[in-house]
Every structure is written in C-alpha cells, then in structure tokens.
Amino acid sequence: MSVARPRGRRGQGALLRDDILAAATRLLDLGGEHRVTLRAVAREAGITAPSIYPHFPDPPSVLKAAADAGRAELAALLTASATRSADPRRRLHDACRAYLDFATTRPGCYRVMSDHPDETAPGAPTTGHLAALIAECAATGRSTSTDPEADAVALWLGLHGIAHQRAAHRLFPWPADLVPDLVTALSGTTRRAGPNR
C-alpha cells in the first residue's frame, strides 16, 4: 500500500508528472499493462485519481509516456554499455547484452515499448546505436557489413525475437552461445583468435 504523498507547491507539476510516470512504470514491471489504470497509478503514487488528469487524460497516454521514458532509459544504457571497451566488436556485443538485460529486468516497460512503438522510428533508439557500432566495426575491418543500417534492423529484430521468446519460454534451455552467434552472424562481425575473440 502506498503512503499519501505530501502536497506539492504551486509550480511543481512536473514533479507530480514524474511521480505518476514512475508509479505507472512500477506497475508495468510488476504485472503488465493491464495493471495500469488511473486509479491504480494514483494509489501507487500516493495521490488521488483526479490529480492525474492535468498530466494524463487516460491510461493510453500514461502508457505512451512510459514507452517514451523506457526508450530514453534504454538509449542511455546502450550508450553507457558501448563505452566500456576500445574494441568496436566488443562494444557492439556489450550493447546487445544491455538491450537483452533491459528486456529481462524491465519486462513490463519493454513490452509496452513494443506495443506502443515510436511510429516515426520503429526500433528507436536501438537501431541507431547498433548501426553506428556496426559501421565502426566495418571501418576498422571487424565487420563485412556493407549496409550497417539494414544490418542493424536485422540485428534488432533478432534481439527482439530472443527477448520475446525468453520471456515466453523461461524454462527452455537456451544455448549459451545463442546471443554471441546471432550478433556475429547478423552484424557481419569477425572474430579474432585469442581470449577476447
């Protein structure tokens, strides 16, 4: 049960909007989209349901905002993951792992991002990050890709398929090398001999 939220001061509406969005995101990750009703969000945020209306007129608008916030969070994770190594191939693999980790640890948010895509750029922000990393691999001789954007879309679809199937079939014995093999095949990256292949 949520504790009542202290009354905000005039001009702090953006803080309330953030609290509402955080409450909706918690509900998403706890039980999915069907748990995001205005009444449930209000209860989770410690406010009254009418307090939501100045910020969100209905549950679909809350879900769209949650999807947009999820995309921003994923973009930050992809950017951070791609800075951990000097090797572009390693950065690509790290970004793909970060994508799948996000899908696993934030299942409700990930699902709502898929159900409420950015219509102007499906797969955003992932495809842009992957395309840049594949292009860098190609420029350094670590990928045979001649079309990083198309390869990024194929790789994103592969990652999305893995994320979806892992969520749907949790007990299936997924091969340990499935993700590295998928990333290597779809990005055209090449392996080097040695411990950091």
PDB file of N, CA and C in Angstrom, residues 101-146:
ATOM      1  N   ASP A 101      19.383  -7.388 -21.400  1.00  0.00           N
ATOM      2  CA  ASP A 101      19.264  -7.211 -19.948  1.00  0.00           C
ATOM      3  C   ASP A 101      18.094  -6.288 -19.619  1.00  0.00           C
ATOM      4  N   PHE A 102      17.940  -5.217 -20.380  1.00  0.00           N
ATOM      5  CA  PHE A 102      16.813  -4.302 -20.176  1.00  0.00           C
ATOM      6  C   PHE A 102      15.496  -5.053 -20.363  1.00  0.00           C
ATOM      7  N   ALA A 103      15.403  -5.839 -21.420  1.00  0.00           N
ATOM      8  CA  ALA A 103      14.171  -6.591 -21.682  1.00  0.00           C
ATOM      9  C   ALA A 103      13.860  -7.571 -20.557  1.00  0.00           C
ATOM     10  N   THR A 104      14.910  -8.124 -19.936  1.00  0.00           N
ATOM     11  CA  THR A 104      14.724  -9.095 -18.854  1.00  0.00           C
ATOM     12  C   THR A 104      14.374  -8.420 -17.535  1.00  0.00           C
ATOM     13  N   THR A 105      15.061  -7.327 -17.220  1.00  0.00           N
ATOM     14  CA  THR A 105      14.861  -6.687 -15.917  1.00  0.00           C
ATOM     15  C   THR A 105      13.695  -5.715 -15.907  1.00  0.00           C
ATOM     16  N   ARG A 106      13.260  -5.254 -17.059  1.00  0.00           N
ATOM     17  CA  ARG A 106      12.146  -4.312 -17.165  1.00  0.00           C
ATOM     18  C   ARG A 106      11.088  -4.873 -18.117  1.00  0.00           C
ATOM     19  N   PRO A 107      10.557  -6.060 -17.821  1.00  0.00           N
ATOM     20  CA  PRO A 107       9.681  -6.732 -18.793  1.00  0.00           C
ATOM     21  C   PRO A 107       8.425  -5.952 -19.160  1.00  0.00           C
ATOM     22  N   GLY A 108       7.787  -5.338 -18.182  1.00  0.00           N
ATOM     23  CA  GLY A 108       6.575  -4.582 -18.486  1.00  0.00           C
ATOM     24  C   GLY A 108       6.862  -3.361 -19.335  1.00  0.00           C
ATOM     25  N   CYS A 109       7.922  -2.664 -18.985  1.00  0.00           N
ATOM     26  CA  CYS A 109       8.318  -1.485 -19.759  1.00  0.00           C
ATOM     27  C   CYS A 109       8.718  -1.894 -21.171  1.00  0.00           C
ATOM     28  N   TYR A 110       9.487  -2.963 -21.282  1.00  0.00           N
ATOM     29  CA  TYR A 110       9.916  -3.441 -22.602  1.00  0.00           C
ATOM     30  C   TYR A 110       8.703  -3.809 -23.457  1.00  0.00           C
ATOM     31  N   ARG A 111       7.755  -4.494 -22.854  1.00  0.00           N
ATOM     32  CA  ARG A 111       6.562  -4.914 -23.597  1.00  0.00           C
ATOM     33  C   ARG A 111       5.761  -3.705 -24.070  1.00  0.00           C
ATOM     34  N   VAL A 112       5.603  -2.708 -23.198  1.00  0.00           N
ATOM     35  CA  VAL A 112       4.818  -1.539 -23.595  1.00  0.00           C
ATOM     36  C   VAL A 112       5.562  -0.727 -24.658  1.00  0.00           C
ATOM     37  N   MET A 113       6.889  -0.755 -24.646  1.00  0.00           N
ATOM     38  CA  MET A 113       7.655  -0.105 -25.716  1.00  0.00           C
ATOM     39  C   MET A 113       7.368  -0.780 -27.054  1.00  0.00           C
ATOM     40  N   SER A 114       7.214  -2.088 -27.030  1.00  0.00           N
ATOM     41  CA  SER A 114       6.911  -2.831 -28.258  1.00  0.00           C
ATOM     42  C   SER A 114       5.478  -2.610 -28.703  1.00  0.00           C
ATOM     43  N   ASP A 115       4.575  -2.523 -27.728  1.00  0.00           N
ATOM     44  CA  ASP A 115       3.162  -2.350 -28.045  1.00  0.00           C
ATOM     45  C   ASP A 115       2.813  -0.915 -28.430  1.00  0.00           C
ATOM     46  N   HIS A 116       3.652   0.035 -28.024  1.00  0.00           N
ATOM     47  CA  HIS A 116       3.432   1.456 -28.315  1.00  0.00           C
ATOM     48  C   HIS A 116       4.702   2.026 -28.945  1.00  0.00           C
ATOM     49  N   PRO A 117       5.043   1.569 -30.154  1.00  0.00           N
ATOM     50  CA  PRO A 117       6.311   1.997 -30.759  1.00  0.00           C
ATOM     51  C   PRO A 117       6.276   3.455 -31.201  1.00  0.00           C
ATOM     52  N   ASP A 118       7.453   4.015 -31.341  1.00  0.00           N
ATOM     53  CA  ASP A 118       7.596   5.329 -31.951  1.00  0.00           C
ATOM     54  C   ASP A 118       7.332   5.119 -33.440  1.00  0.00           C
ATOM     55  N   GLU A 119       6.194   5.580 -33.905  1.00  0.00           N
ATOM     56  CA  GLU A 119       5.779   5.304 -35.291  1.00  0.00           C
ATOM     57  C   GLU A 119       6.724   5.916 -36.318  1.00  0.00           C
ATOM     58  N   THR A 120       7.430   6.975 -35.944  1.00  0.00           N
ATOM     59  CA  THR A 120       8.346   7.600 -36.899  1.00  0.00           C
ATOM     60  C   THR A 120       9.656   6.834 -37.011  1.00  0.00           C
ATOM     61  N   ALA A 121       9.978   6.045 -35.983  1.00  0.00           N
ATOM     62  CA  ALA A 121      11.249   5.307 -35.995  1.00  0.00           C
ATOM     63  C   ALA A 121      11.113   4.016 -35.201  1.00  0.00           C
ATOM     64  N   PRO A 122      10.412   3.008 -35.752  1.00  0.00           N
ATOM     65  CA  PRO A 122      10.314   1.738 -35.033  1.00  0.00           C
ATOM     66  C   PRO A 122      11.711   1.198 -34.735  1.00  0.00           C
ATOM     67  N   GLY A 123      11.876   0.677 -33.541  1.00  0.00           N
ATOM     68  CA  GLY A 123      13.185   0.153 -33.153  1.00  0.00           C
ATOM     69  C   GLY A 123      14.099   1.198 -32.560  1.00  0.00           C
ATOM     70  N   ALA A 124      13.654   2.461 -32.580  1.00  0.00           N
ATOM     71  CA  ALA A 124      14.475   3.509 -31.968  1.00  0.00           C
ATOM     72  C   ALA A 124      14.427   3.321 -30.454  1.00  0.00           C
ATOM     73  N   PRO A 125      15.492   3.551 -29.762  1.00  0.00           N
ATOM     74  CA  PRO A 125      16.780   4.089 -30.187  1.00  0.00           C
ATOM     75  C   PRO A 125      17.776   3.001 -30.597  1.00  0.00           C
ATOM     76  N   THR A 126      17.359   1.765 -30.479  1.00  0.00           N
ATOM     77  CA  THR A 126      18.290   0.651 -30.648  1.00  0.00           C
ATOM     78  C   THR A 126      18.940   0.607 -32.022  1.00  0.00           C
ATOM     79  N   THR A 127      18.151   0.732 -33.074  1.00  0.00           N
ATOM     80  CA  THR A 127      18.720   0.571 -34.415  1.00  0.00           C
ATOM     81  C   THR A 127      19.784   1.616 -34.722  1.00  0.00           C
ATOM     82  N   GLY A 128      19.600   2.831 -34.250  1.00  0.00           N
ATOM     83  CA  GLY A 128      20.608   3.866 -34.477  1.00  0.00           C
ATOM     84  C   GLY A 128      21.925   3.544 -33.800  1.00  0.00           C
ATOM     85  N   HIS A 129      21.846   3.080 -32.546  1.00  0.00           N
ATOM     86  CA  HIS A 129      23.060   2.691 -31.820  1.00  0.00           C
ATOM     87  C   HIS A 129      23.751   1.516 -32.506  1.00  0.00           C
ATOM     88  N   LEU A 130      22.964   0.512 -32.863  1.00  0.00           N
ATOM     89  CA  LEU A 130      23.558  -0.669 -33.494  1.00  0.00           C
ATOM     90  C   LEU A 130      24.179  -0.330 -34.844  1.00  0.00           C
ATOM     91  N   ALA A 131      23.511   0.521 -35.624  1.00  0.00           N
ATOM     92  CA  ALA A 131      24.054   0.901 -36.935  1.00  0.00           C
ATOM     93  C   ALA A 131      25.395   1.610 -36.782  1.00  0.00           C
ATOM     94  N   ALA A 132      25.487   2.507 -35.804  1.00  0.00           N
ATOM     95  CA  ALA A 132      26.755   3.220 -35.585  1.00  0.00           C
ATOM     96  C   ALA A 132      27.858   2.255 -35.181  1.00  0.00           C
ATOM     97  N   LEU A 133      27.526   1.293 -34.331  1.00  0.00           N
ATOM     98  CA  LEU A 133      28.532   0.322 -33.889  1.00  0.00           C
ATOM     99  C   LEU A 133      28.945  -0.620 -35.023  1.00  0.00           C
ATOM    100  N   ILE A 134      27.984  -1.062 -35.826  1.00  0.00           N
ATOM    101  CA  ILE A 134      28.318  -1.929 -36.967  1.00  0.00           C
ATOM    102  C   ILE A 134      29.180  -1.158 -37.969  1.00  0.00           C
ATOM    103  N   ALA A 135      28.841   0.106 -38.206  1.00  0.00           N
ATOM    104  CA  ALA A 135      29.643   0.929 -39.125  1.00  0.00           C
ATOM    105  C   ALA A 135      31.070   1.080 -38.609  1.00  0.00           C
ATOM    106  N   GLU A 136      31.211   1.255 -37.302  1.00  0.00           N
ATOM    107  CA  GLU A 136      32.549   1.360 -36.718  1.00  0.00           C
ATOM    108  C   GLU A 136      33.314   0.048 -36.876  1.00  0.00           C
ATOM    109  N   CYS A 137      32.626  -1.064 -36.677  1.00  0.00           N
ATOM    110  CA  CYS A 137      33.268  -2.371 -36.888  1.00  0.00           C
ATOM    111  C   CYS A 137      33.727  -2.510 -38.339  1.00  0.00           C
ATOM    112  N   ALA A 138      32.876  -2.105 -39.275  1.00  0.00           N
ATOM    113  CA  ALA A 138      33.230  -2.202 -40.699  1.00  0.00           C
ATOM    114  C   ALA A 138      34.424  -1.301 -41.023  1.00  0.00           C
ATOM    115  N   ALA A 139      34.433  -0.103 -40.438  1.00  0.00           N
ATOM    116  CA  ALA A 139      35.521   0.841 -40.715  1.00  0.00           C
ATOM    117  C   ALA A 139      36.864   0.356 -40.176  1.00  0.00           C
ATOM    118  N   THR A 140      36.824  -0.480 -39.150  1.00  0.00           N
ATOM    119  CA  THR A 140      38.068  -0.994 -38.559  1.00  0.00           C
ATOM    120  C   THR A 140      38.382  -2.414 -39.019  1.00  0.00           C
ATOM    121  N   GLY A 141      37.650  -2.888 -40.014  1.00  0.00           N
ATOM    122  CA  GLY A 141      37.906  -4.221 -40.538  1.00  0.00           C
ATOM    123  C   GLY A 141      37.367  -5.349 -39.680  1.00  0.00           C
ATOM    124  N   ARG A 142      36.493  -5.037 -38.724  1.00  0.00           N
ATOM    125  CA  ARG A 142      35.932  -6.061 -37.842  1.00  0.00           C
ATOM    126  C   ARG A 142      34.555  -6.532 -38.290  1.00  0.00           C
ATOM    127  N   SER A 143      34.049  -5.999 -39.423  1.00  0.00           N
ATOM    128  CA  SER A 143      32.753  -6.430 -39.955  1.00  0.00           C
ATOM    129  C   SER A 143      32.798  -6.372 -41.476  1.00  0.00           C
ATOM    130  N   THR A 144      32.080  -7.295 -42.080  1.00  0.00           N
ATOM    131  CA  THR A 144      31.963  -7.308 -43.540  1.00  0.00           C
ATOM    132  C   THR A 144      30.719  -6.557 -44.006  1.00  0.00           C
ATOM    133  N   SER A 145      30.039  -5.885 -43.091  1.00  0.00           N
ATOM    134  CA  SER A 145      28.804  -5.179 -43.427  1.00  0.00           C
ATOM    135  C   SER A 145      29.047  -4.104 -44.482  1.00  0.00           C
ATOM    136  N   THR A 146      28.154  -4.078 -45.469  1.00  0.00           N
ATOM    137  CA  THR A 146      28.175  -3.011 -46.471  1.00  0.00           C
ATOM    138  C   THR A 146      26.965  -2.094 -46.315  1.00  0.00           C
TER     139      THR A 146
END
